[in-house]
XYZ file of C-alpha atoms in Angstrom:
406
model
C 117.322 195.737 66.555
C 116.822 191.750 67.690
C 118.920 189.359 65.911
C 117.970 186.125 65.609
C 118.812 183.255 63.623
C 117.216 184.180 60.495
C 118.320 187.771 60.579
C 117.901 191.624 61.652
C 114.346 192.101 63.133
C 113.000 195.028 64.254
C 112.188 195.264 68.391
C 108.563 195.413 69.600
C 107.991 197.263 72.976
C 108.071 193.545 74.659
C 111.778 193.029 73.495
C 112.701 196.235 75.012
C 111.159 195.878 77.991
C 112.224 192.457 78.734
C 115.854 193.764 77.788
C 115.489 196.449 80.196
C 114.165 194.310 82.901
C 117.308 191.841 82.472
C 119.685 194.790 82.648
C 117.813 196.003 86.137
C 117.918 192.333 87.308
C 121.516 192.039 86.732
C 122.250 195.582 87.941
C 120.635 194.269 91.205
C 122.178 190.809 91.585
C 126.276 192.457 90.985
C 125.512 195.751 93.073
C 122.861 194.938 95.998
C 121.951 196.742 97.756
C 121.029 199.446 95.395
C 118.506 202.145 95.179
C 116.577 203.001 91.984
C 118.355 206.060 91.795
C 121.517 203.712 91.673
C 120.358 201.907 88.717
C 119.415 204.918 86.820
C 122.273 206.600 86.795
C 124.404 203.560 85.881
C 122.350 201.964 83.407
C 121.535 205.475 81.702
C 117.421 204.467 82.062
C 115.498 207.395 83.275
C 113.886 207.283 86.920
C 110.398 206.894 85.954
C 111.247 203.719 83.732
C 113.610 202.517 86.355
C 110.357 202.931 88.737
C 108.312 200.683 86.476
C 110.722 198.240 85.715
C 111.453 197.819 89.377
C 107.528 197.033 90.564
C 107.860 194.482 87.712
C 110.393 192.992 89.198
C 109.002 193.138 92.967
C 105.705 191.681 91.177
C 107.387 188.571 90.267
C 109.572 187.777 93.300
C 113.030 188.319 91.644
C 113.738 191.420 93.665
C 112.470 192.803 97.139
C 113.288 195.992 99.267
C 115.251 195.899 102.311
C 114.137 199.123 103.899
C 115.744 202.728 104.135
C 119.557 203.511 104.155
C 120.738 206.913 105.677
C 124.443 206.807 104.683
C 124.156 209.002 101.398
C 123.946 212.142 100.018
C 120.440 213.789 100.151
C 117.357 212.038 100.863
C 117.226 208.348 102.442
C 116.644 205.736 99.947
C 114.852 202.675 99.920
C 117.481 199.564 98.863
C 116.754 196.869 96.593
C 118.447 193.200 96.480
C 117.351 190.096 94.887
C 114.865 188.092 96.243
C 113.902 184.619 94.044
C 113.042 182.854 97.061
C 110.044 180.890 94.769
C 112.410 180.091 92.531
C 115.160 177.264 91.435
C 117.831 176.770 88.772
C 119.257 173.136 88.505
C 121.974 171.560 86.958
C 122.835 167.794 86.556
C 126.588 166.583 85.954
C 126.515 163.205 84.091
C 129.856 161.248 84.622
C 131.612 158.035 84.538
C 131.093 157.416 88.165
C 128.182 159.192 89.401
C 125.288 161.965 88.876
C 125.562 164.994 90.637
C 122.618 167.578 91.043
C 122.798 171.316 92.090
C 120.064 173.652 92.518
C 120.432 177.332 93.569
C 118.191 180.188 94.017
C 118.487 183.324 91.880
C 121.438 184.691 93.969
C 123.127 181.713 93.043
C 122.820 180.372 96.880
C 122.845 176.532 97.000
C 119.537 175.054 98.258
C 120.189 171.509 96.955
C 123.196 169.287 96.560
C 123.121 165.290 95.936
C 125.721 162.811 94.639
C 124.479 159.671 93.199
C 126.730 156.848 92.441
C 125.826 155.498 88.669
C 127.754 152.984 86.514
C 127.995 155.397 83.728
C 130.732 153.699 81.666
C 128.335 150.146 81.806
C 125.177 151.666 81.417
C 123.154 152.051 78.063
C 121.835 155.458 77.216
C 118.486 154.523 77.901
C 119.653 153.604 81.816
C 121.005 156.761 81.875
C 117.802 158.684 80.613
C 115.986 156.830 83.438
C 118.464 157.557 86.211
C 118.781 161.063 85.213
C 115.084 161.403 85.269
C 114.760 159.856 88.546
C 117.225 162.342 90.161
C 115.112 165.490 88.316
C 112.000 163.823 89.649
C 113.709 164.320 93.035
C 114.796 167.366 92.741
C 111.776 168.825 91.578
C 109.504 167.406 94.413
C 112.056 168.603 96.989
C 111.663 172.142 95.624
C 108.025 171.688 95.453
C 108.140 171.025 99.102
C 110.387 174.050 99.482
C 107.576 176.165 97.590
C 110.179 176.951 94.832
C 109.022 176.554 91.308
C 111.924 175.005 89.322
C 113.111 177.247 86.312
C 115.104 174.969 84.326
C 117.318 172.287 84.009
C 120.701 171.808 81.905
C 122.606 168.334 81.922
C 126.406 168.194 81.778
C 127.972 165.350 79.654
C 131.606 164.562 79.014
C 131.280 164.739 75.405
C 130.561 166.156 71.934
C 127.430 168.259 72.520
C 126.174 169.966 69.218
C 124.303 173.477 69.621
C 120.885 171.815 69.106
C 121.700 169.790 72.830
C 122.276 166.409 70.969
C 124.883 164.264 72.582
C 126.894 163.663 69.199
C 129.744 161.190 70.820
C 130.562 160.679 74.514
C 133.687 158.133 74.413
C 133.953 157.794 78.304
C 129.977 156.754 78.728
C 130.091 155.281 75.183
C 127.108 156.806 73.848
C 126.758 157.641 70.127
C 124.080 160.373 68.903
C 121.745 160.633 71.894
C 119.306 163.454 71.768
C 119.705 163.791 75.714
C 117.495 166.572 75.968
C 114.317 165.062 74.198
C 114.730 161.808 75.473
C 114.780 163.629 79.075
C 111.422 165.357 78.678
C 109.953 162.374 77.650
C 110.713 160.548 80.396
C 109.776 163.414 82.666
C 106.558 163.979 80.663
C 107.138 167.360 79.441
C 107.582 169.389 82.551
C 106.926 173.083 82.523
C 110.760 174.255 82.728
C 113.064 173.547 79.838
C 115.489 170.928 79.548
C 118.941 171.853 78.023
C 122.197 169.540 77.545
C 125.857 170.880 77.205
C 129.495 169.685 77.570
C 130.505 169.472 81.049
C 133.489 171.862 80.518
C 131.635 174.436 79.002
C 129.334 174.167 81.847
C 132.351 174.250 84.408
C 133.801 177.395 82.966
C 130.263 179.193 83.422
C 130.399 178.165 86.924
C 134.009 179.497 87.540
C 132.697 182.706 85.582
C 129.810 183.115 87.434
C 130.820 181.994 90.898
C 134.370 181.453 91.185
C 137.136 183.526 92.407
C 137.878 184.624 88.857
C 134.493 185.482 88.169
C 135.260 188.945 87.338
C 138.086 187.391 84.513
C 136.928 188.080 80.609
C 138.710 185.812 79.879
C 139.643 182.361 81.425
C 139.810 178.258 80.734
C 138.091 175.530 82.587
C 139.553 172.302 82.030
C 138.063 169.183 83.405
C 139.991 166.836 85.514
C 138.037 163.534 85.319
C 138.508 160.322 83.139
C 138.766 162.891 79.866
C 140.218 166.603 79.632
C 138.107 168.715 78.387
C 138.516 172.643 77.818
C 135.643 175.033 78.915
C 136.789 178.515 77.333
C 135.476 181.722 78.378
C 136.501 184.746 75.732
C 135.638 188.242 76.496
C 132.959 187.316 78.761
C 131.335 184.690 76.743
C 131.346 181.266 76.118
C 133.381 180.019 73.113
C 131.419 177.232 71.536
C 132.208 177.055 67.735
C 130.518 176.534 64.582
C 129.095 173.466 65.818
C 129.368 173.849 69.552
C 132.519 171.300 69.310
C 134.872 173.645 70.839
C 137.175 173.092 73.829
C 138.272 169.426 72.904
C 141.919 170.221 74.165
C 142.285 166.231 75.668
C 142.628 165.278 72.245
C 145.349 167.806 71.064
C 148.577 165.646 70.553
C 151.387 167.105 72.599
C 153.712 163.826 72.258
C 153.820 161.727 69.064
C 155.604 159.302 70.494
C 153.462 158.775 73.746
C 150.703 156.437 74.534
C 147.370 155.412 72.804
C 144.634 157.548 73.835
C 141.165 156.098 74.394
C 140.222 157.919 70.850
C 142.843 155.768 69.103
C 145.469 158.513 68.455
C 149.060 158.578 70.070
C 149.956 161.085 72.650
C 146.753 163.102 73.357
C 147.089 165.484 76.090
C 144.482 163.284 77.768
C 146.679 160.346 77.467
C 150.109 161.817 79.038
C 148.369 164.189 81.524
C 144.973 163.148 82.296
C 143.518 161.156 85.476
C 144.111 157.757 83.978
C 147.802 158.776 83.009
C 148.406 159.334 86.714
C 147.395 156.351 87.509
C 148.877 154.283 84.285
C 152.083 155.762 86.236
C 151.918 154.161 89.248
C 150.905 150.583 88.201
C 151.664 148.126 85.702
C 148.201 147.710 84.682
C 147.889 150.447 82.386
C 146.161 153.749 82.443
C 142.567 151.968 83.321
C 141.023 152.569 86.578
C 137.791 151.832 87.492
C 135.791 154.982 87.915
C 134.426 153.220 91.809
C 138.483 153.174 92.808
C 139.129 156.782 91.244
C 138.523 158.981 94.832
C 140.886 156.270 96.839
C 143.636 156.085 94.182
C 143.740 159.683 94.200
C 143.628 159.762 98.186
C 146.600 157.490 98.015
C 148.666 159.349 95.377
C 148.072 163.000 97.703
C 149.105 160.679 100.551
C 152.684 159.355 99.173
C 153.172 163.089 97.768
C 152.617 164.611 100.892
C 154.767 162.122 102.360
C 157.699 162.994 100.036
C 158.023 160.051 98.272
C 160.381 160.609 95.857
C 159.086 158.316 92.476
C 155.504 159.926 93.552
C 156.730 163.278 92.956
C 158.439 162.556 89.514
C 155.931 161.224 88.196
C 153.178 164.295 89.094
C 156.028 166.649 87.960
C 156.041 164.932 84.816
C 152.308 164.724 84.465
C 152.109 168.590 85.365
C 154.864 169.162 82.796
C 152.890 167.592 80.243
C 149.596 169.549 81.410
C 151.565 172.790 80.980
C 152.229 171.869 77.424
C 148.523 171.840 76.652
C 148.381 175.169 78.818
C 150.598 176.683 76.546
C 148.759 175.775 73.582
C 145.606 177.633 75.257
C 148.123 180.841 76.564
C 149.558 181.069 72.619
C 146.123 181.047 71.010
C 143.629 182.695 73.504
C 145.735 184.590 76.101
C 143.546 183.550 78.895
C 143.940 185.561 82.505
C 143.389 181.721 84.008
C 143.316 178.465 83.249
C 141.534 176.911 86.303
C 141.982 173.086 87.211
C 138.923 171.070 88.185
C 137.487 167.638 89.038
C 140.349 165.276 90.294
C 143.338 167.765 89.348
C 142.292 169.855 92.518
C 143.587 167.072 95.638
C 146.659 167.398 93.154
C 147.272 170.620 92.081
C 149.811 171.511 94.795
C 152.332 169.205 92.911
C 150.955 169.647 89.438
C 150.604 173.859 88.770
C 154.486 174.393 89.606
C 156.028 171.945 86.811
C 152.687 173.288 84.794
C 153.841 176.776 85.106
C 157.307 176.137 84.349
C 156.491 174.376 80.999
C 153.640 177.036 80.000
C 156.138 179.804 80.289
C 159.028 178.256 78.085
C 156.389 177.491 75.367
C 154.331 180.641 75.434
C 155.408 183.092 73.095
C 154.249 186.163 74.850
C 156.882 187.012 78.517
C 155.447 185.165 81.650
C 152.948 183.094 79.669
C 151.133 186.192 78.599
C 149.991 186.765 82.271
C 148.154 183.602 82.508
C 147.911 181.609 85.858
C 147.371 178.240 86.746
C 144.734 177.544 89.583
C 142.773 175.151 91.485
C 138.789 175.393 91.183
C 137.524 175.959 94.749
C 133.749 175.006 93.484
C 134.288 171.012 94.372
C 133.765 168.214 91.987
C 129.764 169.463 91.276
C 131.136 172.660 89.338
C 129.652 171.167 85.783
C 126.242 170.613 87.971
C 126.639 174.470 89.149
C 127.441 175.626 85.847
C 124.259 174.194 84.532
C 122.362 176.010 87.298
C 123.970 179.235 86.314
C 123.233 178.571 82.604
C 119.876 178.996 83.954
C 120.371 181.795 85.812
C 122.391 183.388 82.521
C 118.808 183.271 80.593
C 116.794 184.828 83.091
C 119.144 187.594 83.031
C 119.148 187.777 79.068
C 115.615 188.378 79.648
C 113.333 185.099 79.540
C 112.375 185.684 83.081
C 109.578 183.810 85.001
C 105.828 184.975 84.450
C 103.998 187.003 87.078
C 103.099 184.793 90.112
């Protein structure tokens, strides 16, 4: 049976075949190089079915043969690996200080990475659409020159994004109710590939789950370290979205009732006491507001002072880390993740934030040793959300939405 939004419906032959193609494709990605016999033995599909499915995937140029191997019992076997060379999946991250695009091939190898400055705070939604559309065109044109077909584009936005893809509220961009997917499709003149929009933390979590060191973890949380603090949550190997797609707003959980006022108007939110803005606020008399254009240089200066052993800097980072640990403890008590991954601008500060965060989380978590939850820094760089957008496209392919035969 196939379940849809209107209820269960009988599965026809095409549904079953698409599902089986996805099963084989995913097995090859996770186990390549592998043989047809390996696929049959591990998936339970009979050998004739596997041969037919592999032939289909080879015709679509999603899988290719690499020759024979004799390092096995019995006859030499023809081995299979992912191909996907004619294809690309793309993700674009919209942030307060710039746009980042990442394109990957079917194996996840990055074939394009670009970052472009963009005044997200001061730009209107229509200006943002134009800027994203221009970057998307540049990406598509580059892929066309490389004889690659773009299979999909997913845009990451730091805000509330409904399950239908509409940006309901992005406070740090000052967006309200923006139908970004529709507007972007119109700007690109209804391209052949689908366009989707998602929250940046969700896509960061997908990137970590597919490409990060904790990719095998069924339960993990990705915390954005940009102007805001969002949480992308993977539970039992699946992204947790909530009823309307608004899950993960950990930055607006109150952790200090006497704390500073948050951008959302409330007092003592995690974002206000442990966000990147809070770091800068503790080093100046001007409050937590910092121009996006100088975030990176400011972070570099904090890192320099911390490495030099500046006591005031180390004390501030320890205090920020402790506040961050309060948020991690909430996650540990509710979700029991195997890892909480710090992304964005948290990464260069992680050596000083993590010890204090772990100590605070252990004290505030009911389960011993914070329930086994580790706090780690992302290794995926500042383009994690864009990479997660590309990962979402790849996930859809492995769910059965395969490209048509050439």
